[in-house]
mmCIF file of C-alpha atoms in Angstrom:
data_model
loop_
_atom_site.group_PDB
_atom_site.id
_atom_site.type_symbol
_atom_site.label_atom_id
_atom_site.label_comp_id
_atom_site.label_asym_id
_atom_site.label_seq_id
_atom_site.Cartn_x
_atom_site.Cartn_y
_atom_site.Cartn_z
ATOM 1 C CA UNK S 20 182.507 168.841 168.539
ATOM 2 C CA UNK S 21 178.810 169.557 168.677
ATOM 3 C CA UNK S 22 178.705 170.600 165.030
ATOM 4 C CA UNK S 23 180.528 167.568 164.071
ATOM 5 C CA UNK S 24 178.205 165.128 165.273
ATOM 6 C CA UNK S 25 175.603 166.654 164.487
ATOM 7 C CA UNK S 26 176.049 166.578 160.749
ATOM 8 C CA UNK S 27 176.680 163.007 161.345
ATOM 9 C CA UNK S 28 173.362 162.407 162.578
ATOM 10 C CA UNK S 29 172.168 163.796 159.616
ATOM 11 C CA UNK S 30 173.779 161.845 157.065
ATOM 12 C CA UNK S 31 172.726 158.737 158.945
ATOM 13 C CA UNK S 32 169.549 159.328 158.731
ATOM 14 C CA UNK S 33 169.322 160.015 155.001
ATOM 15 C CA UNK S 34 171.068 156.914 154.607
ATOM 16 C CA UNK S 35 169.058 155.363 156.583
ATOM 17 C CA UNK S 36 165.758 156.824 154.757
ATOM 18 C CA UNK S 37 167.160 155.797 150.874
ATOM 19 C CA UNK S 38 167.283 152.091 152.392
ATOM 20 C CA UNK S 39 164.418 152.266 153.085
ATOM 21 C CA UNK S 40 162.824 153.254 150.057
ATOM 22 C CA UNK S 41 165.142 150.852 148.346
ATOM 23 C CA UNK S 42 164.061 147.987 150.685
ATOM 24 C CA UNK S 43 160.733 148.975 149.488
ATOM 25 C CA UNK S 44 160.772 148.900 146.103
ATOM 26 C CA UNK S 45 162.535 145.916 145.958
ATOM 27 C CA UNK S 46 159.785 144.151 147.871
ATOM 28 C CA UNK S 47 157.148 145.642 145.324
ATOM 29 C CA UNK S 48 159.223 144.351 142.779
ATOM 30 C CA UNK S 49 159.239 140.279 144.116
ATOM 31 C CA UNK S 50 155.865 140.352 145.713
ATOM 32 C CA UNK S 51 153.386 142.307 143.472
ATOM 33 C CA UNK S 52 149.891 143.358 144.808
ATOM 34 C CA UNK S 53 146.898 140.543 145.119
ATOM 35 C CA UNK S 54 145.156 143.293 142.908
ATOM 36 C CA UNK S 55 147.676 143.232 139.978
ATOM 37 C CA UNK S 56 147.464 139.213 139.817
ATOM 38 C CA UNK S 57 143.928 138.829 139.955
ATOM 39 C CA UNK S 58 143.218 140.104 136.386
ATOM 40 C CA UNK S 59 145.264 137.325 134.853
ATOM 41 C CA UNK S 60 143.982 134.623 136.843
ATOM 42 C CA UNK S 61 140.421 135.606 135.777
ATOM 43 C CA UNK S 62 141.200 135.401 132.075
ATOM 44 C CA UNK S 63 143.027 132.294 132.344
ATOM 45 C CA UNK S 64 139.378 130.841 133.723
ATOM 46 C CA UNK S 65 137.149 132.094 131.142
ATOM 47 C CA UNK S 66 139.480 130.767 128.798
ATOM 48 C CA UNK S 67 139.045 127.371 130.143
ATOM 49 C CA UNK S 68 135.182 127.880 130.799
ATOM 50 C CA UNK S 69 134.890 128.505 127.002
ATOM 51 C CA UNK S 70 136.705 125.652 126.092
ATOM 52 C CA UNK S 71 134.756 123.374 128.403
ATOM 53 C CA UNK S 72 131.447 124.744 126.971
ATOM 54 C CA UNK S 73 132.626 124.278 122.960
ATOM 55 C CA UNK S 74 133.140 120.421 123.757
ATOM 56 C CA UNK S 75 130.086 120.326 125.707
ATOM 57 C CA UNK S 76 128.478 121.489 122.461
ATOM 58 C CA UNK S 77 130.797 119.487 119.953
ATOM 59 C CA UNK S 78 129.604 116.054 122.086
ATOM 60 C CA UNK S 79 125.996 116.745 121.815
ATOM 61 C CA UNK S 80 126.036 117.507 117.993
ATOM 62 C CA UNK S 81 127.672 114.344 117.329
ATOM 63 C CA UNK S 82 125.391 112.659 119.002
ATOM 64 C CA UNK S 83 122.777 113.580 116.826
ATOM 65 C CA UNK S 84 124.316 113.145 113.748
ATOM 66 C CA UNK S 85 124.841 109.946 112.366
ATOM 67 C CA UNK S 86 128.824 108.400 111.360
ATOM 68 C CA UNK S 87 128.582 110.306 107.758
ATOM 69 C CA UNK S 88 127.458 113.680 109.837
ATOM 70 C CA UNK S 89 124.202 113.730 108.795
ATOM 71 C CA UNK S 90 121.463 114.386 111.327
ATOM 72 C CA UNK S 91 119.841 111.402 113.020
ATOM 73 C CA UNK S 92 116.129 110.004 112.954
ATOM 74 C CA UNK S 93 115.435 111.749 115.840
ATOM 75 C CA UNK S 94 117.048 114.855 115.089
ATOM 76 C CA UNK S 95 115.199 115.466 111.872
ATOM 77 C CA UNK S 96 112.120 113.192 111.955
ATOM 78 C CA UNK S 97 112.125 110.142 109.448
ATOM 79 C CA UNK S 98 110.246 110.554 106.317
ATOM 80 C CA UNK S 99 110.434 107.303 105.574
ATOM 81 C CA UNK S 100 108.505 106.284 108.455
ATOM 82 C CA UNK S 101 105.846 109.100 107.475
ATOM 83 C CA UNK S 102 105.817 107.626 104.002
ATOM 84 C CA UNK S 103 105.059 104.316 105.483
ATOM 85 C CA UNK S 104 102.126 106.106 107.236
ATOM 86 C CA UNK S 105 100.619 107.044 104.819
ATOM 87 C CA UNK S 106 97.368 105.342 103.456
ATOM 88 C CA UNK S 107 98.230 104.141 100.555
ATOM 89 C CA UNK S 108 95.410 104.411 97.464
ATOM 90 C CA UNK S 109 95.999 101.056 96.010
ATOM 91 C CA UNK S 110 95.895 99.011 99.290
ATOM 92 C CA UNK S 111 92.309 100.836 100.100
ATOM 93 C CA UNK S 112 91.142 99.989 96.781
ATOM 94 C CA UNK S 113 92.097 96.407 97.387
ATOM 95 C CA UNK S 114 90.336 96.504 100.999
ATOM 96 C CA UNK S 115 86.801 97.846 99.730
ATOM 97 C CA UNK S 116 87.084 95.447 97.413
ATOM 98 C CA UNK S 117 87.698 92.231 99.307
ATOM 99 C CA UNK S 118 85.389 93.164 101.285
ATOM 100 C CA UNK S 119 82.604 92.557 98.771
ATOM 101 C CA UNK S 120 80.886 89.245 99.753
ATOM 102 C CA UNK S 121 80.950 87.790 96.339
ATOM 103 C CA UNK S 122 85.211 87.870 96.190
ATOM 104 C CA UNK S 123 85.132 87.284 99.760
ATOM 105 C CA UNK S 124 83.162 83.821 98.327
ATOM 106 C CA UNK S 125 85.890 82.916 95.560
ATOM 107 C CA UNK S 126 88.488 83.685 97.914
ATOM 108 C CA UNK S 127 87.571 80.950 100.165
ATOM 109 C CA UNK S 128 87.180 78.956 97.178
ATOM 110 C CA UNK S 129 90.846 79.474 95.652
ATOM 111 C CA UNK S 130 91.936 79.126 99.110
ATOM 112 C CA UNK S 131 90.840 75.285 99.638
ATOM 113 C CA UNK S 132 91.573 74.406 96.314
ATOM 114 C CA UNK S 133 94.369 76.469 95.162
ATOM 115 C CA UNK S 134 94.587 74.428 92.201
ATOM 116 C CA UNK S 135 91.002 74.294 91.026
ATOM 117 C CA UNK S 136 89.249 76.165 88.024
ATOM 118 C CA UNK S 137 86.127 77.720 88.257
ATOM 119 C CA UNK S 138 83.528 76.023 85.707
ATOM 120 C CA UNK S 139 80.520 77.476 86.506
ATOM 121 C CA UNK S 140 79.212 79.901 89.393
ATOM 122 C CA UNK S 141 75.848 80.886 90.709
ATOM 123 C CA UNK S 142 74.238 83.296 92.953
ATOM 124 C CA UNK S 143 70.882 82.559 92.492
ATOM 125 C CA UNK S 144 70.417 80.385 95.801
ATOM 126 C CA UNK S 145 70.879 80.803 99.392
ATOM 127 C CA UNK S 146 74.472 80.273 98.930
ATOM 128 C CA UNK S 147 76.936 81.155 96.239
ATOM 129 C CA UNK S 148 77.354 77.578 94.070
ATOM 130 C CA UNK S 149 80.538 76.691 92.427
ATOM 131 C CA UNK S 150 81.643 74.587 90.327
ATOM 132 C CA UNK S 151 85.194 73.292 90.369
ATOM 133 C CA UNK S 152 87.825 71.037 88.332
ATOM 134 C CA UNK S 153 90.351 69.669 90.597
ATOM 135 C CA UNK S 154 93.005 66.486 91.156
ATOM 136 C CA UNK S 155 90.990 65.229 87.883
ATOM 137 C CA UNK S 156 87.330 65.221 89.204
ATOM 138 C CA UNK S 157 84.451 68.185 89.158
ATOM 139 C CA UNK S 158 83.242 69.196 92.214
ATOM 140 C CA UNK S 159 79.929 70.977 93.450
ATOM 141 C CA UNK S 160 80.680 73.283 96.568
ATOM 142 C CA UNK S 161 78.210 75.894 98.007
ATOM 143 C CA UNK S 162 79.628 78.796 100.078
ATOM 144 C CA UNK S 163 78.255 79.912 102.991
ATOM 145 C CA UNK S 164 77.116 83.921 102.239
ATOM 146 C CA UNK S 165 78.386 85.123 105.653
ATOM 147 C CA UNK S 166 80.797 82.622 107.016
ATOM 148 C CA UNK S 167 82.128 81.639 103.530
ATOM 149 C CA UNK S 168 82.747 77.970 104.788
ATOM 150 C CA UNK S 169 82.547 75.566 102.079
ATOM 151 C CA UNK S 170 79.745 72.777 102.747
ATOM 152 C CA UNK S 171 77.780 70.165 100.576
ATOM 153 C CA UNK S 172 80.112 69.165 98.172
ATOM 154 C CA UNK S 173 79.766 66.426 95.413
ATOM 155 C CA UNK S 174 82.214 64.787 93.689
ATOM 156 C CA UNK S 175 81.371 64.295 89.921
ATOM 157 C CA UNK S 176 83.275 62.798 87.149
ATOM 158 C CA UNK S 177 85.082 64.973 84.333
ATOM 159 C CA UNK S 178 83.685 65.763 81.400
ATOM 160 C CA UNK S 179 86.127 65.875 78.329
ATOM 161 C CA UNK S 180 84.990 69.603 77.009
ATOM 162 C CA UNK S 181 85.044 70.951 80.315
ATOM 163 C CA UNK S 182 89.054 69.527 80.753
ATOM 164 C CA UNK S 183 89.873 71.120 77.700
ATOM 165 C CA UNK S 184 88.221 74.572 78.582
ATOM 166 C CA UNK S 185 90.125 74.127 81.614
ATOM 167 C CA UNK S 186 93.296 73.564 80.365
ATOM 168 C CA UNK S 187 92.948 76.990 78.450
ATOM 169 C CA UNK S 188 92.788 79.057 81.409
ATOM 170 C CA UNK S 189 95.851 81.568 82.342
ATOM 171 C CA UNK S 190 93.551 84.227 84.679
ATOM 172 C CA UNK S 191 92.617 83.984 87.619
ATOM 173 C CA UNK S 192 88.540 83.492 87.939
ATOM 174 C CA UNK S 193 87.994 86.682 90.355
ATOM 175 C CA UNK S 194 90.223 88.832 87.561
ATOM 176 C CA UNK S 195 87.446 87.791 85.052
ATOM 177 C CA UNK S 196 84.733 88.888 87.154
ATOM 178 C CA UNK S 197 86.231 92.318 87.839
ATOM 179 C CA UNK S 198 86.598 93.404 84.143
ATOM 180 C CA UNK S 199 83.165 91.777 83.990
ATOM 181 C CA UNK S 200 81.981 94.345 86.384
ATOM 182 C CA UNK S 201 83.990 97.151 84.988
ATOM 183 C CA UNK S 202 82.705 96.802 81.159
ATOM 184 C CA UNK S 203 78.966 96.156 81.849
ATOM 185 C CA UNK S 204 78.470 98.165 85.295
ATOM 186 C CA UNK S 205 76.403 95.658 87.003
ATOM 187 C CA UNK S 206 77.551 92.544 89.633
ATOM 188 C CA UNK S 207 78.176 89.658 88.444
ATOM 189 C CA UNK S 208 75.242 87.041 88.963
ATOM 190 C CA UNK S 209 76.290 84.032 87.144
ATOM 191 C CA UNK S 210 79.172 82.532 85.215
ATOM 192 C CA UNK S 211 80.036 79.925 83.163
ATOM 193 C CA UNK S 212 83.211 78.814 81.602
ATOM 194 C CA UNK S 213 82.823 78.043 77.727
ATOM 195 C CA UNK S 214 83.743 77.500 74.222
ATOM 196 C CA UNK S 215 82.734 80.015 71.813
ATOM 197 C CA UNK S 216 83.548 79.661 67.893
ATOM 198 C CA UNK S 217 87.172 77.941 69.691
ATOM 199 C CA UNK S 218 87.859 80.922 71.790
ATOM 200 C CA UNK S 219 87.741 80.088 75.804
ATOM 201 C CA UNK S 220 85.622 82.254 77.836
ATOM 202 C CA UNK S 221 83.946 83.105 80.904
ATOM 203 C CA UNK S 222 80.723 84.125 80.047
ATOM 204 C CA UNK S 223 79.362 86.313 82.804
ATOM 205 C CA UNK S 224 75.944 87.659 83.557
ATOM 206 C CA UNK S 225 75.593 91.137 85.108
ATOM 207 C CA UNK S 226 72.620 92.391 87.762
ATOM 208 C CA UNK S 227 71.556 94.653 85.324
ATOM 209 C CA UNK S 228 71.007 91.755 82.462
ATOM 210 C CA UNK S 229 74.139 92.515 80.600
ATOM 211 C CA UNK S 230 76.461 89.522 79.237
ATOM 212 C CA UNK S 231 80.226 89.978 79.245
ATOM 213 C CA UNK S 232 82.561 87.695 77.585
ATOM 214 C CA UNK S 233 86.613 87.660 79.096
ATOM 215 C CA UNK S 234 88.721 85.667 77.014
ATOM 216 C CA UNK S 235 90.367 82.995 79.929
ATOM 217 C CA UNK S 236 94.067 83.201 78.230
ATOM 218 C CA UNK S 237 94.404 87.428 77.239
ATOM 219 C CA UNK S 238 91.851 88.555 80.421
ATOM 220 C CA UNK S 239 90.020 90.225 77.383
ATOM 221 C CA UNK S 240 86.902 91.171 76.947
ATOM 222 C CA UNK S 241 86.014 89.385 73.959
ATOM 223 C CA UNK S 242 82.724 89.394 71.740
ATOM 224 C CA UNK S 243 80.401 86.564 72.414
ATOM 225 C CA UNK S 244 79.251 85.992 68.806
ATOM 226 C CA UNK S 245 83.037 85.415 67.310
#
């Protein structure tokens, strides 16, 4: 009887032992280790992460770029607006010149009587003399050498050669006087709007004693004893 049971006991526990180990492996099986999920969880993140960061960067190129994808003003600098910076040559040349007294003179003169044409001009005085044909009468200004206000004009009547010299101008009186300037080197001193062999000129005298003739319809220089 002894022997009986006790190979009974034995066989229990065995059994008892392989359930057990099968209990065991089953729970392995349905609950795996914290270690064994972690990995996946932490690539899953990064994933994400990287995503996040490629829109982050996708958002701030577009907003430097412009509809069309090109880069904005501030992304590349506008050289346009540089351009505009930029001294420009001719507008310097135009600035020395006004600011020569004697066009500074005419200037207030073309200004007040827009109209008007320049019959005879003088610098010889305290103040630079014009005179004018406008509205059908002659007038006798002098301009201030500083100030360039107009004062002391006289009203005369028109005379019949100086209308038709008149008439003949297409230039502008302060183009004359440049190509003056230009062709005999000097300033010009003195004016006076003429008929020469029927060819309308300014006749211009020079600092420097020279005598320049511009043609009032080409802006010529033409020769005084045609």
């Amino acid at each position: 009887m002894i022997s009986r049971w006790n190979n009974s006991s034995a066989l229990l526990s065995v059994a008892a032992v392989s359930a057990l180990a099968l209990t065991s492996c089953a729970s392995d099986e349905l609950n795996p280790e914290d270690d064994d999920a972690q990995p996946t969880a932490t690539v899953t993140e990064t994933v994400e992460a990287e995503a996040e960061a490629t829109e982050e960067t996708t958002d701030e190129a577009s907003e430097d770029a412009t509809p069309d994808g090109e880069p904005t003003e501030d992304a590349t600098g506008s050289p346009e607006a540089e351009a505009t910076e930029t001294d420009d040559p001719q507008a310097d040349d135009s600035d020395a010149e006004g600011d020569d007294p004697l066009y500074q003179a005419v200037d207030a003169v073309e200004q007040e009587y827009p109209e008007a044409v320049v019959l005879d001009f003088d610098t010889e005085s305290s103040y630079y003399e014009f005179t004018i044909l406008d509205g059908g009468s002659e007038w006798e200004l002098d301009v201030d050498r500083e100030s360039f206000e107009i004062s002391n004009t006289q009203e005369d009547d028109v005379d019949s050669d100086d209308q038709r010299n008149a008439d003949a101008v297409e230039i502008e009186f302060a183009d004359a006087l440049r190509t003056a300037a230009e062709e005999g080197g000097g300033t010009p001193e003195q004016a006076d709007l003429d008929d020469e062999n029927g060819a309308v000129t300014w006749e211009i005298e020079l600092d420097n004693g020279t005598e320049v003739y511009v043609d009032v319809a080409t802006g010529e220089v033409a020769n005084g004893d045609d």
